[in-house]
Amino acid sequence: MSKNEEMILPNGVSKEKFLKAIKELEKVLDKEWIFTTKDDLHLYRDAYSPVWDEPNEPIPSLALAPKNVEEVQKIVQIANDYKLPLFPISTGKNLGYGSSAPNNRGDVIVDLKRMNKIIEVDDKRNFCIVEPGVSYFDLYEYCEKNNLNVMMDMPDPGWGSPVGNALDHGWGYMYGQYRDHFGSHCGMEVVLANGEVMRTAMGALPGSKTFAENKYGYGPYLDGLFSQSNFGIVTKMGFWMMPKPEHYALAELTVPRRDDLIPLVEIMNYLEDSSIIGWPLYRSPLNPEYGKAMNPELKSYLTSNNGKPDIDKIQNYALKNKIPYWKIDIPVYGNKDAVHANTKYIKERFSKAIKGAKLKVVEDYALPLNEKQKKDLRHKVTLGIPNMEIFWLSTRGENFAPKDGHVWFSPIIPRDGKELLKCQEIYIDTFHELGMESMITPFSHPRTWMYRAFCFMLGFANSREDQKQNEQMRNMYNKMVEVAAKHGWGDYRAAPEFQDAVYGVYNFNDHILKRFTEQLKDSIDPNGILAPGRGGIWPKRLREVKK
């Protein structure tokens, strides 16, 4: 830190103590891995921060990049001595949910990017064990280079970390049991707040041969305590991987009417829960392609019913113009005969149940794919191929993407067609009541990454120039949290600015869940050094300040 730069200090830590702590940390890490300059620290800002350039924007005071577990332990021990709040990240690619920024201004980033070992991949027992700095690209390239017959389910874009994504309850695009990234993890190693290393489940057995195969071991199952929380720093995780199939097909289903969604979802649930299909991608052809304007006639119907959508006119528009109301992409895996038989069965199920339903196969490949097929594949992630093609959806842009990024609002709703249509209408009403243009239409579709639930997601745009716009956005987000909770829908994930609000509505029995996690926090992290406030869990020393 140069003399001319304003020093950001951790909460409750004097400048004198902070500088002494840095001297101690220099005995643990090479200086090149201790980041103190403004230019370096601003790389850890949330590029999509909803409090950009405001006094409380969570810019770190310091960033540290340890290379192994032993260095993490020593950092934690020093943090206890000086009461330094630490904020661990894996690769920090959590766009729309906080990125690599800490929860609080002045927290010290522990950047685990150098801990990037692929410890093991087994394509006979179908698992891997990795460190937090390993990215999906790293793991994919390792498997391809070594001609391994497994693939990892991943989010999109694929630049993040399996460990980090799983710990924030991320999801992907293959079979349901693999799409749930935390659900498909198995075994972890954690540095606790006192600096001790703990391995969970089978990992607690020295010399265990099933660290990444049996989730439970013996005794209480603790792994869930370390997801979306601040009880430890995860330094290793195992994951179950999907064997590569012999054949792959992608079927495209269309139906003509809005209410067709109700029987459609019921059939799709059966197919998915029976492992006949993988991830179904729900869309509506009434939505214009990204970057294109909506048809003016259709757009006029979105406000023609006293400022709200006229559902009948929208439906008639779709029928008149022969535009399907819904379109679903359906991946099918297996051997060639099974894929073709299942595709035929899917077509029969929908044609019998929904008048006007049409299904066609748009991709039909023997695996492995050649390079051209990989390039042309409609959904690369459904075959475990990481890419950055969808990055523009979550980035800044001058045309149709939010110029300064956005914050995701991600409530979970039942996997039920009636409930989705109800959710559309409630969101539309909420925007109308607040005098705002609705982001939701009667043909807004659910996100279907979650297994056995839908996510009805909104992206609230923010600004780097207009703090009043950001304030309005934050108020709208918090209002939507309340509205969703009133109807039994809760966020599954949130940026730091909104984690207190989201956790606050999980308040059964006078917030017993929160009180229980606070009691755990006070017991295992009495100095409150690990990511204070993450997930809405605050240490005792800061709890009263937050009320």
XYZ file of C-alpha atoms in Angstrom:
547
model
C 0.000 0.000 0.000
C 1.563 3.278 -1.057
C 1.540 6.311 1.246
C -0.895 8.125 -1.024
C -3.508 5.381 -0.994
C -6.333 5.415 1.530
C -6.124 2.281 3.651
C -9.290 0.244 4.116
C -9.249 -1.436 7.520
C -11.064 -4.542 8.730
C -14.001 -3.944 11.058
C -12.762 -3.394 14.617
C -9.044 -3.599 13.745
C -6.762 -0.584 14.256
C -4.237 0.459 11.643
C -1.405 -0.461 14.007
C -2.727 -3.984 14.591
C -3.471 -4.414 10.896
C 0.097 -3.567 9.886
C 1.459 -5.929 12.551
C -0.792 -8.686 11.222
C 0.568 -8.154 7.699
C 4.106 -8.535 9.069
C 3.100 -11.864 10.600
C 1.461 -12.981 7.359
C 4.650 -12.165 5.457
C 6.332 -14.928 7.481
C 3.792 -17.403 6.080
C 3.332 -16.294 2.448
C 5.752 -14.934 -0.113
C 5.112 -11.210 -0.544
C 3.922 -11.704 -4.118
C 0.900 -13.574 -2.716
C -0.069 -10.819 -0.274
C -2.086 -8.219 -2.146
C -2.270 -4.748 -0.611
C -2.382 -2.218 -3.454
C -5.567 -0.534 -4.553
C -5.229 -1.968 -8.060
C -4.916 -5.504 -6.723
C -7.698 -5.191 -4.154
C -10.116 -3.678 -6.645
C -9.853 -6.884 -8.670
C -11.824 -8.431 -5.815
C -14.652 -5.900 -6.058
C -18.018 -7.229 -7.136
C -18.183 -5.965 -10.716
C -21.993 -6.034 -10.392
C -22.167 -4.546 -6.924
C -25.583 -3.092 -6.018
C -23.746 -0.607 -3.756
C -21.056 0.425 -6.237
C -18.948 3.354 -4.959
C -21.138 3.731 -1.875
C -19.432 3.985 1.552
C -20.427 0.433 2.467
C -19.305 -1.223 -0.781
C -17.501 -4.386 0.358
C -13.961 -3.796 -0.880
C -11.361 -5.927 0.940
C -8.527 -4.540 3.037
C -6.136 -7.291 2.017
C -6.045 -10.440 -0.109
C -4.001 -13.569 0.532
C -3.345 -16.491 -1.817
C -2.124 -19.561 0.085
C -0.718 -22.527 -1.820
C -1.633 -25.348 0.571
C -3.614 -26.383 3.652
C -0.754 -25.618 6.007
C -0.657 -21.989 4.848
C -4.428 -21.721 5.282
C -4.059 -23.010 8.851
C -1.393 -20.416 9.669
C -3.505 -17.607 8.167
C -6.428 -18.651 10.358
C -4.229 -18.736 13.462
C -2.911 -15.219 12.776
C -6.451 -14.017 12.083
C -7.486 -15.238 15.530
C -4.583 -13.400 17.148
C -5.460 -10.088 15.466
C -9.240 -10.569 15.082
C -8.955 -10.289 11.293
C -12.193 -11.212 9.480
C -11.376 -13.660 6.665
C -13.462 -14.229 3.537
C -12.461 -17.373 1.593
C -13.178 -17.735 -2.129
C -12.447 -20.564 -4.546
C -12.153 -18.843 -7.945
C -14.456 -15.883 -7.276
C -16.571 -16.242 -10.417
C -19.942 -15.982 -8.683
C -21.344 -13.274 -10.994
C -24.684 -11.855 -9.918
C -24.292 -13.286 -6.414
C -21.342 -11.231 -5.143
C -18.451 -12.422 -7.344
C -15.200 -12.401 -5.352
C -16.120 -9.545 -3.002
C -16.455 -10.163 0.733
C -19.602 -9.626 2.773
C -18.189 -6.569 4.513
C -15.922 -3.687 3.664
C -12.439 -4.435 4.979
C -12.716 -8.227 5.249
C -9.538 -10.082 4.223
C -9.904 -12.249 1.122
C -8.385 -15.739 1.303
C -8.084 -16.562 -2.400
C -7.693 -20.326 -2.864
C -6.883 -20.143 -6.587
C -3.356 -21.548 -6.082
C -4.777 -24.657 -4.433
C -5.574 -26.159 -7.813
C -4.639 -29.832 -7.587
C -6.782 -32.505 -9.200
C -6.048 -35.124 -6.583
C -7.829 -38.070 -8.166
C -10.254 -38.971 -10.952
C -11.515 -42.551 -11.160
C -13.519 -43.524 -14.239
C -14.275 -47.044 -13.005
C -15.876 -45.941 -9.763
C -16.849 -42.539 -11.240
C -15.639 -39.876 -8.813
C -13.074 -37.126 -8.433
C -11.351 -35.304 -5.565
C -10.266 -31.705 -6.195
C -9.018 -28.589 -4.449
C -10.987 -25.310 -4.560
C -8.770 -23.632 -7.174
C -9.596 -26.284 -9.796
C -11.978 -24.935 -12.447
C -14.468 -26.862 -14.554
C -12.210 -26.220 -17.544
C -9.259 -27.699 -15.645
C -11.168 -30.851 -14.753
C -12.604 -31.284 -18.259
C -9.191 -30.885 -19.893
C -7.655 -33.354 -17.439
C -10.299 -35.980 -18.228
C -9.981 -35.458 -21.981
C -6.177 -35.510 -21.917
C -6.193 -38.761 -19.966
C -9.022 -40.282 -22.038
C -11.185 -40.841 -18.958
C -14.724 -42.129 -19.412
C -16.434 -39.679 -17.035
C -17.854 -36.188 -17.244
C -18.590 -33.557 -14.631
C -21.873 -31.713 -14.422
C -21.207 -27.980 -14.530
C -22.834 -24.558 -14.528
C -22.680 -22.151 -17.428
C -20.271 -20.406 -17.990
C -17.745 -23.020 -16.910
C -14.928 -20.851 -15.557
C -15.822 -21.379 -11.908
C -14.822 -24.000 -9.374
C -16.679 -27.253 -8.599
C -15.928 -26.654 -4.916
C -17.096 -23.037 -4.854
C -20.158 -23.701 -6.967
C -21.236 -26.658 -4.855
C -20.767 -24.758 -1.594
C -23.132 -22.042 -2.852
C -25.699 -24.669 -3.920
C -25.021 -24.267 -7.633
C -26.666 -26.392 -10.308
C -26.020 -27.692 -13.800
C -27.421 -29.422 -16.860
C -27.300 -33.223 -16.876
C -29.267 -35.845 -14.919
C -30.901 -34.511 -11.768
C -28.647 -36.400 -9.354
C -25.604 -34.731 -10.930
C -27.153 -31.286 -11.487
C -27.373 -30.794 -7.728
C -23.719 -29.997 -7.221
C -23.724 -30.045 -3.444
C -25.947 -33.105 -3.478
C -23.462 -34.897 -5.747
C -20.446 -33.988 -3.636
C -19.025 -36.675 -1.354
C -16.548 -35.959 1.397
C -14.683 -32.781 2.301
C -11.670 -31.460 4.131
C -12.114 -28.266 6.150
C -9.859 -25.871 8.046
C -11.887 -24.856 11.089
C -11.873 -21.445 12.760
C -9.291 -22.607 15.317
C -6.920 -23.701 12.539
C -7.485 -27.425 12.904
C -8.101 -29.611 9.853
C -11.188 -31.831 9.837
C -12.284 -34.402 7.283
C -15.931 -35.395 7.191
C -17.734 -38.701 6.690
C -15.442 -41.488 5.370
C -12.578 -38.991 5.249
C -12.459 -39.083 9.058
C -11.136 -42.632 8.778
C -7.345 -42.471 8.291
C -6.444 -44.190 5.044
C -10.074 -44.323 3.909
C -10.508 -45.742 0.426
C -14.039 -44.355 -0.062
C -13.600 -40.629 0.728
C -15.518 -39.649 -2.433
C -17.885 -42.616 -2.633
C -19.763 -42.941 0.647
C -21.293 -39.697 1.923
C -21.967 -40.595 5.511
C -19.268 -42.626 7.243
C -20.358 -42.946 10.856
C -21.967 -40.407 13.158
C -23.604 -37.061 12.359
C -23.483 -35.875 8.753
C -21.764 -32.485 8.966
C -21.047 -31.527 5.361
C -24.109 -29.319 4.993
C -22.828 -27.029 7.749
C -20.103 -25.779 5.418
C -22.330 -24.773 2.491
C -23.588 -21.169 2.314
C -22.136 -20.583 5.761
C -19.047 -19.427 7.633
C -18.062 -22.380 9.791
C -14.845 -23.381 8.014
C -12.645 -23.094 4.918
C -13.129 -26.065 2.597
C -9.811 -27.199 1.103
C -10.830 -30.468 -0.639
C -14.040 -32.011 -1.932
C -15.013 -35.229 -3.616
C -17.699 -35.417 -6.321
C -19.625 -38.175 -8.034
C -19.176 -38.025 -11.805
C -21.392 -39.278 -14.619
C -20.085 -42.041 -16.900
C -19.971 -40.903 -20.525
C -22.960 -42.370 -22.426
C -22.644 -44.179 -25.745
C -25.322 -42.121 -27.480
C -27.051 -38.762 -27.106
C -30.141 -37.197 -28.644
C -31.841 -33.854 -28.187
C -35.593 -33.712 -28.773
C -37.547 -30.493 -29.176
C -41.122 -30.413 -27.865
C -43.621 -27.654 -28.681
C -47.160 -27.094 -27.414
C -49.618 -24.432 -28.601
C -51.340 -23.138 -25.449
C -50.345 -21.467 -22.201
C -52.306 -23.908 -20.052
C -50.631 -26.855 -21.812
C -47.846 -26.197 -19.339
C -49.845 -27.933 -16.613
C -49.994 -31.459 -18.113
C -46.619 -30.878 -19.777
C -44.874 -30.399 -16.426
C -46.544 -33.486 -14.961
C -45.291 -35.684 -17.804
C -41.863 -34.068 -17.776
C -41.568 -34.707 -14.028
C -42.315 -38.389 -14.583
C -39.770 -38.675 -17.376
C -37.081 -36.880 -15.431
C -37.658 -38.676 -12.128
C -37.547 -41.992 -13.997
C -34.134 -41.037 -15.479
C -35.578 -41.342 -18.992
C -34.479 -37.773 -19.736
C -31.887 -35.328 -18.456
C -32.274 -31.579 -17.956
C -35.400 -30.189 -19.665
C -34.919 -26.627 -20.915
C -38.222 -24.716 -20.791
C -38.611 -21.705 -23.083
C -41.278 -19.750 -24.944
C -40.921 -18.853 -28.644
C -42.990 -15.752 -27.843
C -39.883 -14.304 -26.220
C -37.731 -12.655 -28.897
C -34.275 -14.023 -29.476
C -31.668 -12.251 -27.391
C -30.773 -8.949 -28.975
C -33.986 -8.684 -30.998
C -37.034 -6.563 -30.279
C -40.410 -8.067 -29.418
C -43.127 -7.854 -32.074
C -44.954 -4.523 -31.451
C -48.407 -6.132 -31.552
C -47.432 -8.740 -28.987
C -45.708 -6.133 -26.836
C -48.842 -3.990 -26.798
C -50.783 -6.877 -25.242
C -48.449 -6.904 -22.238
C -50.081 -3.736 -20.895
C -53.452 -3.676 -22.678
C -55.450 -4.977 -19.684
C -55.441 -1.820 -17.543
C -51.662 -1.747 -17.561
C -51.271 -5.495 -17.155
C -51.088 -8.305 -19.725
C -54.144 -9.490 -21.616
C -53.582 -13.233 -21.499
C -56.357 -14.080 -23.972
C -55.017 -11.676 -26.601
C -51.514 -13.061 -26.150
C -52.816 -16.603 -26.588
C -54.804 -15.671 -29.695
C -51.745 -13.915 -31.128
C -49.713 -17.098 -30.709
C -52.384 -19.305 -32.314
C -53.024 -16.872 -35.171
C -49.312 -16.655 -35.996
C -48.711 -20.392 -35.451
C -46.159 -19.676 -32.728
C -45.921 -22.408 -30.083
C -46.520 -21.052 -26.592
C -43.883 -23.290 -25.021
C -40.825 -25.086 -26.367
C -38.778 -27.568 -24.342
C -35.430 -29.097 -25.232
C -35.154 -32.651 -23.884
C -31.804 -34.506 -23.738
C -31.781 -38.313 -23.799
C -28.767 -40.461 -22.888
C -27.916 -44.161 -23.164
C -26.989 -46.672 -25.827
C -28.331 -46.089 -29.335
C -31.304 -48.459 -29.078
C -32.328 -47.133 -25.673
C -32.077 -43.497 -26.792
C -34.222 -44.110 -29.863
C -36.758 -46.179 -27.919
C -37.044 -43.509 -25.220
C -37.386 -40.742 -27.772
C -40.265 -42.626 -29.386
C -41.876 -43.181 -25.990
C -41.592 -39.473 -25.103
C -43.301 -38.504 -28.348
C -46.169 -40.922 -27.691
C -46.679 -39.669 -24.126
C -47.016 -36.034 -25.153
C -49.054 -36.602 -28.336
C -51.665 -38.548 -26.349
C -51.874 -36.056 -23.490
C -51.664 -32.622 -25.178
C -53.527 -31.638 -28.330
C -51.163 -30.102 -30.863
C -47.988 -31.270 -29.119
C -45.140 -31.869 -31.563
C -41.785 -33.492 -30.956
C -38.821 -33.714 -33.271
C -35.256 -34.914 -32.768
C -32.814 -32.111 -33.577
C -29.565 -33.841 -32.558
C -28.720 -37.548 -32.668
C -25.086 -38.472 -32.015
C -22.945 -41.483 -31.308
C -20.318 -40.558 -28.719
C -17.596 -39.433 -28.455
C -18.276 -36.369 -30.571
C -15.842 -35.110 -33.165
C -14.653 -31.509 -32.973
C -17.251 -30.216 -35.429
C -20.061 -31.884 -33.509
C -18.776 -30.390 -30.259
C -18.732 -26.961 -31.862
C -22.247 -27.314 -33.299
C -23.812 -28.866 -30.191
C -26.814 -26.814 -29.092
C -26.203 -27.322 -25.365
C -22.563 -28.224 -24.735
C -23.110 -28.373 -20.987
C -25.514 -31.308 -21.330
C -22.462 -33.374 -22.302
C -20.163 -31.862 -19.695
C -18.298 -29.540 -22.069
C -17.440 -26.246 -20.316
C -17.616 -23.069 -22.346
C -18.087 -19.321 -22.085
C -20.748 -18.960 -24.781
C -23.464 -17.932 -22.325
C -21.153 -15.487 -20.556
C -22.794 -12.515 -22.267
C -26.057 -13.316 -20.436
C -24.367 -12.499 -17.131
C -22.030 -9.778 -18.281
C -22.234 -6.062 -19.025
C -23.175 -4.843 -22.476
C -24.373 -1.786 -24.348
C -27.266 -3.393 -26.192
C -29.608 -5.818 -24.480
C -27.485 -7.055 -21.576
C -27.527 -4.792 -18.483
C -24.832 -2.179 -19.023
C -23.444 -2.452 -15.499
C -24.435 -6.006 -14.690
C -27.191 -7.300 -12.462
C -28.114 -9.121 -9.285
C -29.977 -12.422 -9.406
C -33.206 -12.938 -7.479
C -33.658 -16.709 -7.401
C -36.706 -18.044 -5.544
C -37.536 -21.742 -5.607
C -41.107 -22.656 -6.515
C -42.820 -26.043 -6.883
C -42.228 -27.988 -10.085
C -45.857 -27.551 -11.006
C -47.435 -25.846 -14.008
C -50.289 -24.242 -12.061
C -47.880 -22.802 -9.519
C -45.663 -21.343 -12.225
C -48.599 -19.562 -13.869
C -49.667 -18.291 -10.445
C -46.129 -17.070 -9.816
C -46.109 -15.158 -13.113
C -49.319 -13.372 -12.172
C -48.184 -12.482 -8.653
C -44.892 -11.054 -9.900
C -46.719 -9.066 -12.589
C -49.113 -7.695 -9.962
C -46.196 -6.714 -7.713
C -44.445 -4.757 -10.442
C -47.758 -3.096 -11.359
C -48.464 -2.079 -7.771
C -45.030 -0.475 -7.545
C -45.577 1.406 -10.798
C -42.735 -0.388 -12.575
C -42.542 -2.112 -15.926
C -42.794 -5.822 -15.296
C -39.826 -8.071 -16.059
C -42.291 -10.969 -16.070
C -44.750 -11.850 -18.815
C -47.411 -14.582 -19.152
C -44.818 -16.514 -21.159
C -41.856 -16.147 -18.781
C -40.378 -19.577 -18.236
C -38.874 -21.316 -15.203
C -35.223 -22.217 -14.749
C -35.030 -25.970 -14.503
C -31.535 -26.607 -13.150
C -32.927 -27.579 -9.763
C -33.875 -31.184 -9.437
C -37.490 -31.583 -8.233
C -38.173 -27.846 -8.125
C -38.276 -24.809 -10.395
C -36.357 -21.578 -9.963
C -38.252 -18.505 -11.166
C -35.355 -16.145 -11.613
C -35.114 -12.388 -12.180
C -32.075 -10.267 -12.974
C -32.229 -6.827 -11.364
C -30.026 -4.400 -13.308
C -27.702 -2.125 -11.370
C -25.662 0.953 -12.197
C -22.145 2.254 -11.645
C -23.309 5.828 -12.162
C -26.768 6.149 -10.642
C -26.877 5.392 -6.923
C -30.576 6.274 -6.798
C -31.270 3.535 -9.352
C -29.348 1.096 -7.189
C -31.345 2.120 -4.135
C -34.609 1.539 -6.036
C -33.308 -1.809 -7.238
C -32.404 -2.869 -3.696
C -35.849 -1.858 -2.451
C -37.473 -3.832 -5.258
C -35.359 -6.883 -4.539
C -36.249 -6.808 -0.844
C -39.922 -6.380 -1.712
C -39.793 -9.411 -3.991
C -38.189 -11.455 -1.200
C -41.166 -10.604 1.017
C -43.751 -11.306 -1.698
C -42.158 -14.624 -2.576
C -41.955 -15.705 1.059
C -45.624 -14.840 1.586
C -46.475 -17.440 -1.054
C -44.023 -20.075 0.190
C -41.196 -19.384 -2.264
C -37.707 -18.753 -0.886
C -34.436 -17.650 -2.494
C -31.880 -20.416 -2.735
C -28.909 -18.089 -3.199
C -28.225 -14.378 -2.818
C -25.586 -11.674 -3.142
C -24.115 -10.448 0.182
C -26.230 -7.282 0.156
C -29.401 -9.385 0.354
C -28.373 -12.399 2.424
C -29.814 -11.011 5.666
C -33.160 -10.351 4.010
C -33.270 -13.785 2.391
C -32.249 -15.656 5.538
C -34.689 -13.523 7.524
C -37.763 -15.015 5.846
C -36.701 -18.559 6.750
C -38.233 -17.755 10.126
C -40.280 -20.768 11.258
C -40.697 -20.895 15.045
C -39.273 -17.466 15.785
C -36.207 -17.864 13.543
C -35.062 -21.098 15.194
C -32.885 -21.967 12.187
C -31.005 -18.686 12.442
C -30.709 -18.905 16.225
C -29.339 -22.436 15.932
C -26.694 -21.432 13.372
C -25.737 -18.398 15.468
C -25.210 -20.687 18.468
C -22.988 -22.907 16.323
C -21.064 -19.869 15.111
C -20.381 -18.675 18.643
C -19.190 -22.127 19.665
C -16.846 -23.007 16.807
C -15.717 -19.480 15.860
C -15.751 -17.470 19.122
C -13.655 -14.663 17.634
C -15.986 -14.406 14.634
C -13.138 -14.388 12.112
C -14.615 -16.536 9.329
C -16.726 -14.602 6.783
C -18.887 -12.679 9.263
C -22.393 -12.295 7.867
C -22.069 -14.846 5.071
C -25.387 -16.565 4.588
C -26.949 -14.195 7.134
C -24.954 -15.757 10.000
C -23.256 -13.110 12.156
C -20.824 -13.647 15.033
C -21.824 -12.436 18.479
C -19.518 -9.402 18.361
C -21.352 -8.019 15.307
C -24.856 -9.340 15.881
C -26.137 -6.424 17.935
C -24.660 -3.934 15.456
C -26.702 -5.518 12.654
C -30.044 -5.275 14.503
